[in-house]
PDB file of C-alpha atoms in Angstrom:
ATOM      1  CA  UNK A   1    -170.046 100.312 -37.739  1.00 79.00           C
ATOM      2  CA  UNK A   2    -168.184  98.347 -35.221  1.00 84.00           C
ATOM      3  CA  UNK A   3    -164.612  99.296 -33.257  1.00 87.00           C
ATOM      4  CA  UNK A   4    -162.013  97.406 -34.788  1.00 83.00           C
ATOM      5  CA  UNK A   5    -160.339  96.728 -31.477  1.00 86.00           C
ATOM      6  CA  UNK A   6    -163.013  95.923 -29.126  1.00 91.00           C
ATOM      7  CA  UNK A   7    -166.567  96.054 -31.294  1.00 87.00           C
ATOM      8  CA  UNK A   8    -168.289  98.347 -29.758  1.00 90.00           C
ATOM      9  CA  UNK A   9    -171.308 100.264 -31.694  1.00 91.00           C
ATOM     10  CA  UNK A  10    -170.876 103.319 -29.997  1.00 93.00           C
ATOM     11  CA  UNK A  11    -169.089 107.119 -30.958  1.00 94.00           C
ATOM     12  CA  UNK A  12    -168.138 110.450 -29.683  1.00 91.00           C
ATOM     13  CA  UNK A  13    -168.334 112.842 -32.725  1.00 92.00           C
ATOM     14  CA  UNK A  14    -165.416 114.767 -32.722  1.00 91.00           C
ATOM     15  CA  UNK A  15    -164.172 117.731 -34.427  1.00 84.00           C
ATOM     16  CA  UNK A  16    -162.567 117.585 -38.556  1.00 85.00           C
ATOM     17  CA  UNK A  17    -164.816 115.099 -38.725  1.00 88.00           C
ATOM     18  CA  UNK A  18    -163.329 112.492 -36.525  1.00 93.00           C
ATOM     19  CA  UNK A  19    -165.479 110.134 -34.410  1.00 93.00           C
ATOM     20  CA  UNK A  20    -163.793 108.480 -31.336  1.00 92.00           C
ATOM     21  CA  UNK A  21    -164.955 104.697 -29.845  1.00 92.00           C
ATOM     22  CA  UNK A  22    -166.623 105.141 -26.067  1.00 91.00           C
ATOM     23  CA  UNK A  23    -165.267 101.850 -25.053  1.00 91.00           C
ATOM     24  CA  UNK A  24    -161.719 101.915 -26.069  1.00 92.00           C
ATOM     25  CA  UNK A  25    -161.290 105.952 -27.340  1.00 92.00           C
ATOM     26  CA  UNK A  26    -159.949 104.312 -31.041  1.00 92.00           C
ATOM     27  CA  UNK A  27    -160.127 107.220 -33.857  1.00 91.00           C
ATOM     28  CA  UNK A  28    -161.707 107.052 -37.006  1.00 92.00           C
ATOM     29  CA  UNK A  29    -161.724 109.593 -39.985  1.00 91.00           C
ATOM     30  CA  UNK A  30    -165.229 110.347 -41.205  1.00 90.00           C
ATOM     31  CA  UNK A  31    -163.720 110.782 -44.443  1.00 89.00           C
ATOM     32  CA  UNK A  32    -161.408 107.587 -44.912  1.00 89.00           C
ATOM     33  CA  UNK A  33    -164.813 105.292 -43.517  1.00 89.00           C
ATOM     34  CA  UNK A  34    -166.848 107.109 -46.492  1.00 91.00           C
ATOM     35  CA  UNK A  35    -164.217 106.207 -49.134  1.00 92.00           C
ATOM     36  CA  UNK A  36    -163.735 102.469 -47.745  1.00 91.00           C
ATOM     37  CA  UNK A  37    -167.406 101.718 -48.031  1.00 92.00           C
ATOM     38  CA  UNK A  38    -167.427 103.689 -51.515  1.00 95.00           C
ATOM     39  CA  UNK A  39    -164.815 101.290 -52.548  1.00 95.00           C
ATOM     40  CA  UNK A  40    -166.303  98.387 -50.595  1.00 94.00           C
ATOM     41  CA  UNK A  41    -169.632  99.747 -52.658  1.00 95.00           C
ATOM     42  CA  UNK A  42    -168.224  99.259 -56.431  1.00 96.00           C
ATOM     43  CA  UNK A  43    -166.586  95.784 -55.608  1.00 96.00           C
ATOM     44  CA  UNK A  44    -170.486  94.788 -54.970  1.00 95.00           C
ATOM     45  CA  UNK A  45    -171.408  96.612 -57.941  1.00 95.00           C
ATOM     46  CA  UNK A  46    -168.731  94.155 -59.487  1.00 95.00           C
ATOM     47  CA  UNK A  47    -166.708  96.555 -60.865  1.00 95.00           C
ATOM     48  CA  UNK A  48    -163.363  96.134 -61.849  1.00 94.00           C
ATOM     49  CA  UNK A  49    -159.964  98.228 -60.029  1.00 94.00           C
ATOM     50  CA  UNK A  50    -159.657 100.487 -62.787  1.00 94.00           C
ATOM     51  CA  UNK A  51    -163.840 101.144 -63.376  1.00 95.00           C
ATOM     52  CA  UNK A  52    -163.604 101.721 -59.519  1.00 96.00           C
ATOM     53  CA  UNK A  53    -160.393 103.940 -59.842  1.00 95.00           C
ATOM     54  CA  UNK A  54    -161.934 106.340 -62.333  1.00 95.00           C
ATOM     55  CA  UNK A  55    -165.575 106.684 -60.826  1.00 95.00           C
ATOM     56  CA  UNK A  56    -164.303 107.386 -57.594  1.00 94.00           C
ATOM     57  CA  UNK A  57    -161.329 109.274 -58.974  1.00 94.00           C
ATOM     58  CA  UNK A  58    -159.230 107.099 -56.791  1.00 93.00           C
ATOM     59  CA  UNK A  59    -155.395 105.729 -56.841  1.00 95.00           C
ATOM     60  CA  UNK A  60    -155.750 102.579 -58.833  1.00 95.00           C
ATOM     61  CA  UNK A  61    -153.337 100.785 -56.544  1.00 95.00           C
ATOM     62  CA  UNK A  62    -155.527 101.644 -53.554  1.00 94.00           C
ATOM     63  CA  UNK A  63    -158.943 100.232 -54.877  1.00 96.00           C
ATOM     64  CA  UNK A  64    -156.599  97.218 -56.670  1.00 95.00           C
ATOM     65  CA  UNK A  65    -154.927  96.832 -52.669  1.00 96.00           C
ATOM     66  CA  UNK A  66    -158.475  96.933 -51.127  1.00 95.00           C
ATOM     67  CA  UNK A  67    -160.053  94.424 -53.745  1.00 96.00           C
ATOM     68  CA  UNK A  68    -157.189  91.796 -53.420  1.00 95.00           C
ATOM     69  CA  UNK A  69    -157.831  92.104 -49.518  1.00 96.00           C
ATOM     70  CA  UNK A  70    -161.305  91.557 -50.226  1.00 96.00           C
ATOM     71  CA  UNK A  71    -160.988  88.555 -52.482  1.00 96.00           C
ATOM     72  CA  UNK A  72    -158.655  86.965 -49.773  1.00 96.00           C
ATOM     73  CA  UNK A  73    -160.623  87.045 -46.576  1.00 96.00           C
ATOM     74  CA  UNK A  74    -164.158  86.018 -48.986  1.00 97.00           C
ATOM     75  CA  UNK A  75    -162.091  83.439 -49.776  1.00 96.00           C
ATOM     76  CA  UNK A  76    -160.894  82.260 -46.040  1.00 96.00           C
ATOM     77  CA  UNK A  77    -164.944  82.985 -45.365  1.00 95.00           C
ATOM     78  CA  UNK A  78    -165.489  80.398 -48.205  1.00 95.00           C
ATOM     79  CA  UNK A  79    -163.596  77.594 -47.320  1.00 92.00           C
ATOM     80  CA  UNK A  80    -165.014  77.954 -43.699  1.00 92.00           C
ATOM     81  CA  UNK A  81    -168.160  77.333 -44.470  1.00 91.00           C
ATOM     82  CA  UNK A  82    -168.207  74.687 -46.613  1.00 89.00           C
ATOM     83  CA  UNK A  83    -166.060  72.675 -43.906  1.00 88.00           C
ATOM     84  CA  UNK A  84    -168.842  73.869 -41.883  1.00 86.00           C
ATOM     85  CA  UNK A  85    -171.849  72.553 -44.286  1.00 81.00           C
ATOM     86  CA  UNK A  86    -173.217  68.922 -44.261  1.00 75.00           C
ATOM     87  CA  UNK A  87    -171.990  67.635 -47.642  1.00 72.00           C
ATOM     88  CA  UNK A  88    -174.545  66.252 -50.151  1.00 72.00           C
ATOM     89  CA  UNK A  89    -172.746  67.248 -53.044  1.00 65.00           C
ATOM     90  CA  UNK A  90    -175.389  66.338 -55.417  1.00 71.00           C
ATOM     91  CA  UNK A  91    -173.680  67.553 -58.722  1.00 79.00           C
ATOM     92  CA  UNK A  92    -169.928  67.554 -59.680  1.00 82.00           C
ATOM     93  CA  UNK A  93    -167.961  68.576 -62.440  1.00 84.00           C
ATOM     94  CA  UNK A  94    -164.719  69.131 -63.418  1.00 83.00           C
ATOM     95  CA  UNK A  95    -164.073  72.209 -65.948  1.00 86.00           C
ATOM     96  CA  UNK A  96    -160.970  74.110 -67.883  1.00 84.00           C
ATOM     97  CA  UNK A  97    -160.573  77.119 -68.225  1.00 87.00           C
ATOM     98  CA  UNK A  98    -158.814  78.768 -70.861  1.00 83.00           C
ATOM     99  CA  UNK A  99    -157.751  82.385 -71.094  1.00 78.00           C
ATOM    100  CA  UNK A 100    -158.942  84.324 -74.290  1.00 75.00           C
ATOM    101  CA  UNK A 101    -155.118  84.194 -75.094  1.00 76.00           C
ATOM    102  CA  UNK A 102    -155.385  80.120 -75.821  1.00 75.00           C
ATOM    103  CA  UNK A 103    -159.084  80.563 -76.985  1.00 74.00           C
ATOM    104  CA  UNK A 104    -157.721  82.431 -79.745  1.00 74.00           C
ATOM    105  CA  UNK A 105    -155.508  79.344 -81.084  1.00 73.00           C
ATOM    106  CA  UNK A 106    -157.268  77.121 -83.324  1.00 68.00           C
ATOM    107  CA  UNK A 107    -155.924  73.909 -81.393  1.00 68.00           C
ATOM    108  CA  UNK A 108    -156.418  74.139 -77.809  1.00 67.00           C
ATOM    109  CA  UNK A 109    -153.782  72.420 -75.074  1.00 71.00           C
ATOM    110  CA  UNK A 110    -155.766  70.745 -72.481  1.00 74.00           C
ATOM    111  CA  UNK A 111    -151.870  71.282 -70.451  1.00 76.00           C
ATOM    112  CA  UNK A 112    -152.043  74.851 -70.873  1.00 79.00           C
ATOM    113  CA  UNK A 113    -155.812  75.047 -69.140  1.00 83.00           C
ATOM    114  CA  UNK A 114    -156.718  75.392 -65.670  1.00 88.00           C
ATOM    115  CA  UNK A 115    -158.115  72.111 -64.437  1.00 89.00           C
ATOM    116  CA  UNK A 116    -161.252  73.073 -61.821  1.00 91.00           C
ATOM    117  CA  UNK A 117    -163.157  70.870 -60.050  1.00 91.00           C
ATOM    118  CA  UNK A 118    -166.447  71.809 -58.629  1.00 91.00           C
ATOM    119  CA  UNK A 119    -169.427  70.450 -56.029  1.00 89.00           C
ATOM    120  CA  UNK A 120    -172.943  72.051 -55.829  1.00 89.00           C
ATOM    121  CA  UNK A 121    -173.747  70.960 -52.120  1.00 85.00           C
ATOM    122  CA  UNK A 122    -176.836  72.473 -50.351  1.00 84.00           C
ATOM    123  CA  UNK A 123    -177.454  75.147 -52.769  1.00 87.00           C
ATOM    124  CA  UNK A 124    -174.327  76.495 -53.463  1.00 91.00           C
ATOM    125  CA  UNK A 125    -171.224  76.061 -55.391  1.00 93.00           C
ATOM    126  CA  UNK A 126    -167.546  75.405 -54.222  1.00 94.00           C
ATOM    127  CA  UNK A 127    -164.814  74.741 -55.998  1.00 93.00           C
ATOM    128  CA  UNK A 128    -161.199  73.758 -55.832  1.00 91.00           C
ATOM    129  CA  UNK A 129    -158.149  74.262 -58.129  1.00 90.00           C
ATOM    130  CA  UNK A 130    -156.804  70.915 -59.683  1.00 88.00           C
ATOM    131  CA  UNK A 131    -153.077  69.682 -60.706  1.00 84.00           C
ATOM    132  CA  UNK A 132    -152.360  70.825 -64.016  1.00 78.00           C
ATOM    133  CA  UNK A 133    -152.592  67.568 -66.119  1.00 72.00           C
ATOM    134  CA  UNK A 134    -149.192  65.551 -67.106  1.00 70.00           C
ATOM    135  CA  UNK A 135    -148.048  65.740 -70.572  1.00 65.00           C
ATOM    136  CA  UNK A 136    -147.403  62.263 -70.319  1.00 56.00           C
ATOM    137  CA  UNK A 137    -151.194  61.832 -69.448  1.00 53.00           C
ATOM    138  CA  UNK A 138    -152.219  61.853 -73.686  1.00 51.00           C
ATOM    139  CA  UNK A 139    -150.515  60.529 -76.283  1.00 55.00           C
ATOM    140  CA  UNK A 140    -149.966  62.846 -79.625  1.00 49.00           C
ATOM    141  CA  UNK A 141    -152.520  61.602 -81.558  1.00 47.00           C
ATOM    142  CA  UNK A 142    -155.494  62.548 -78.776  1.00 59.00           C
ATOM    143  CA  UNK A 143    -157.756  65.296 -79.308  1.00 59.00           C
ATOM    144  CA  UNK A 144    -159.121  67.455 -76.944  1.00 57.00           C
ATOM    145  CA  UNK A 145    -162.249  66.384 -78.101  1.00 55.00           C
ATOM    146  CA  UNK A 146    -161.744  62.456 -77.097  1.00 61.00           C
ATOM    147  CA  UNK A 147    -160.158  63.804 -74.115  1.00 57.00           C
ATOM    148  CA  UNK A 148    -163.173  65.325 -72.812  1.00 56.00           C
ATOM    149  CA  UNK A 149    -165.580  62.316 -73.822  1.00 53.00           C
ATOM    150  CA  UNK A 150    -163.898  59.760 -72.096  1.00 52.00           C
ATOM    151  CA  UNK A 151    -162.539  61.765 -68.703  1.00 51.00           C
ATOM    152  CA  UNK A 152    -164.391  64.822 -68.199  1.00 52.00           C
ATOM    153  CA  UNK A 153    -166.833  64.513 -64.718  1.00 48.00           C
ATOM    154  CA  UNK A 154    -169.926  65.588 -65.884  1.00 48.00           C
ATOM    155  CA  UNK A 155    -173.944  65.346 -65.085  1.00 45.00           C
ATOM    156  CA  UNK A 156    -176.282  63.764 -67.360  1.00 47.00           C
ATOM    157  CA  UNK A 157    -178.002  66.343 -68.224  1.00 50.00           C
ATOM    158  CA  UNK A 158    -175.026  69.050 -67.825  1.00 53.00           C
ATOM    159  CA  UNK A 159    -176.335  72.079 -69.813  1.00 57.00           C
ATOM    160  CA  UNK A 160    -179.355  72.024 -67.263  1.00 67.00           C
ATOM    161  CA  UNK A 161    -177.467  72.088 -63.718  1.00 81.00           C
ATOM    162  CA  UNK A 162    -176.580  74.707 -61.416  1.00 87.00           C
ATOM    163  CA  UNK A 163    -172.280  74.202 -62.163  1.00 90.00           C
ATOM    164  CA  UNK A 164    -173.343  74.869 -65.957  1.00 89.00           C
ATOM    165  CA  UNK A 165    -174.575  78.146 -64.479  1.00 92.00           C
ATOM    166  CA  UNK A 166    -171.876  79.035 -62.634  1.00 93.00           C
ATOM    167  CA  UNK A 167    -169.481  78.419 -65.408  1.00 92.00           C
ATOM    168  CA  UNK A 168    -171.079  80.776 -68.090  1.00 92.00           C
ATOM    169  CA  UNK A 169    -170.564  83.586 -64.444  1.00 93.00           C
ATOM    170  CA  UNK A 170    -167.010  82.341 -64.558  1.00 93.00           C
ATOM    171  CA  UNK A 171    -166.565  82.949 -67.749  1.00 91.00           C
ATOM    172  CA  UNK A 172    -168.274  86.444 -68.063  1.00 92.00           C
ATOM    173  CA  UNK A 173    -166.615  87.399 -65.057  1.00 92.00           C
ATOM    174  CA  UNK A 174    -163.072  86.794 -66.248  1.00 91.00           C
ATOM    175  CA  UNK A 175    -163.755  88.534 -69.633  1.00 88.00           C
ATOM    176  CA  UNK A 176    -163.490  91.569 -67.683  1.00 88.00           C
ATOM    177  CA  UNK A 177    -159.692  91.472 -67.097  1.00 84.00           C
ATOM    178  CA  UNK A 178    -156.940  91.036 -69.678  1.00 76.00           C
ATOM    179  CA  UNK A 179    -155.731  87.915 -68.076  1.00 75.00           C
ATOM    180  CA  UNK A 180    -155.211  87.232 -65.006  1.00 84.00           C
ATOM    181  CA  UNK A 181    -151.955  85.504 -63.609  1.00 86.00           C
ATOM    182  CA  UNK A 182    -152.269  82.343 -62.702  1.00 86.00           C
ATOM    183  CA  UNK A 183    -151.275  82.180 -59.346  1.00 88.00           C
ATOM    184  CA  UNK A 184    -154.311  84.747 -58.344  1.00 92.00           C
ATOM    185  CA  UNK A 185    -156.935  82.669 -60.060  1.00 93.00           C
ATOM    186  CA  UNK A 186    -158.341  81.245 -57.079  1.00 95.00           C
ATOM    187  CA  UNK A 187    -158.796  84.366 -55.417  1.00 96.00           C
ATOM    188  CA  UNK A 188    -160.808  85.063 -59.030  1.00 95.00           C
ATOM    189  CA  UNK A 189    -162.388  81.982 -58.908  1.00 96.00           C
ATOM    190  CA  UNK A 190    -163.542  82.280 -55.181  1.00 96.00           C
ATOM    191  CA  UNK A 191    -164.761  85.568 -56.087  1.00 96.00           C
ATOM    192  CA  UNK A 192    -167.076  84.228 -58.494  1.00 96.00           C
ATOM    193  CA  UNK A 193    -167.742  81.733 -56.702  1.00 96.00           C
ATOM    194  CA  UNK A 194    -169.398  84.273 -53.526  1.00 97.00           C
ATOM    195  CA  UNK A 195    -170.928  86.026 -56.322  1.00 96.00           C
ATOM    196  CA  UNK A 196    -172.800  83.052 -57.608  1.00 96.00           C
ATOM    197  CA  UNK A 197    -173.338  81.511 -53.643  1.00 95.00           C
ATOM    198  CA  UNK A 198    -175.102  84.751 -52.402  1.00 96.00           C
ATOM    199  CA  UNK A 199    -177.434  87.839 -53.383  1.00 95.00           C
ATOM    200  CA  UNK A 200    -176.165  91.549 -53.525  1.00 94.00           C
ATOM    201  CA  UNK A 201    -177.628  92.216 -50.027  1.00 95.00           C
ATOM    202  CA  UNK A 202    -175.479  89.231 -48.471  1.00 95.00           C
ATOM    203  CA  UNK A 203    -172.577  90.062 -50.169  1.00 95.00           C
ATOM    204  CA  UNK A 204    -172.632  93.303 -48.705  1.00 93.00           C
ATOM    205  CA  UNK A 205    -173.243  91.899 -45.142  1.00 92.00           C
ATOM    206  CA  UNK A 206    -170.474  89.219 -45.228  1.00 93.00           C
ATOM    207  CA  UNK A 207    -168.308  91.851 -46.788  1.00 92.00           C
ATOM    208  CA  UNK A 208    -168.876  93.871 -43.836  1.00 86.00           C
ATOM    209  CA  UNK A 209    -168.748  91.562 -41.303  1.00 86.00           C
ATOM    210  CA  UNK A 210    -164.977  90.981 -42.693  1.00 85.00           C
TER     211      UNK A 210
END
């Protein structure tokens, strides 16, 4: 591990299981470090708050604390790098999502869905959240079927592409929680979206390097 204030790679062991930075004397409990990674440990296993809570007999609230903190700085961390990347973005698509709430309706609102848009540049996905579309945008009599046909962004050959990928992961991903609230989805989304970008072992890397 690394000293959070100055990081430095190097410990005293102390007593009650306490070890104590050489550089800048910082604390750390033994104990509290073990149940961090533990919890750092079932977020990579993609498990949700509450599977995490009861295997490590935890607080719910403190794994559900730790994962939102998690989902916000992976998030930061994504953004940064794609402003980093050289752009090719050599797919694009724009998707919505619908909770299992609206998939349950026989007629679908395309104003009710989550309007993503998403590149695949240099190997990986990113993706942004869209405006919600206008009421005013359809008339009546338009189906969510001609809707899609004549404005949906998609590849040729759609069901073939990395973003089609990525969307069934979306979609499995979110099955797992019994809605989530709109104004966390992009944490959600970005989630997914470092879960599709990198394997286990880099997730656990970046994850500790934040």
């Amino acid at each position: 591990m690394k000293c959070q204030n100055c990081n430095n790679t190097t410990f005293y062991k102390l007593q009650n299981e306490y070890i104590k930075c050489k550089q800048c004397a910082k604390k750390y409990s033994l104990k509290k470090l073990r149940k961090e990674q533990e919890i750092k440990d079932t977020f990579i296993k993609n498990l949700t708050a509450l599977e995490s809570s009861k295997e490590l007999r935890l607080n719910y609230r403190t794994i559900k604390d730790r994962y939102d903190e998690y989902r916000y700085k992976i998030a930061i961390y994504l953004e940064e790098e794609y402003n980093k990347s050289i752009k090719d973005n050599s797919e694009y698509e724009e998707y919505y999502y619908f909770n299992q709430r609206q998939k349950n309706k026989k007629k679908k609102s395309l104003y009710e869905a989550i309007n993503i848009m998403a590149f695949y540049s240099n190997e990986k996905v990113y993706t942004l959240l869209m405006p919600k579309l206008i009421q005013k945008t359809l008339s009546e009599n338009d189906s969510f079927e001609k809707y899609l046909k004549w404005h949906k962004l998609h590849s040729k050959q759609s069901h073939q592409t990395k973003l089609h990928e990525f969307w069934i992961l979306l979609e499995e991903n979110l099955k797992k929680y019994k809605g989530v609230k709109e104004e966390h989805f992009f944490y959600y989304l970005k989630e997914c979206e470092f879960r599709f970008n990198y394997s286990k072992e880099e997730q656990i890397e970046i994850l500790k390097n934040l």
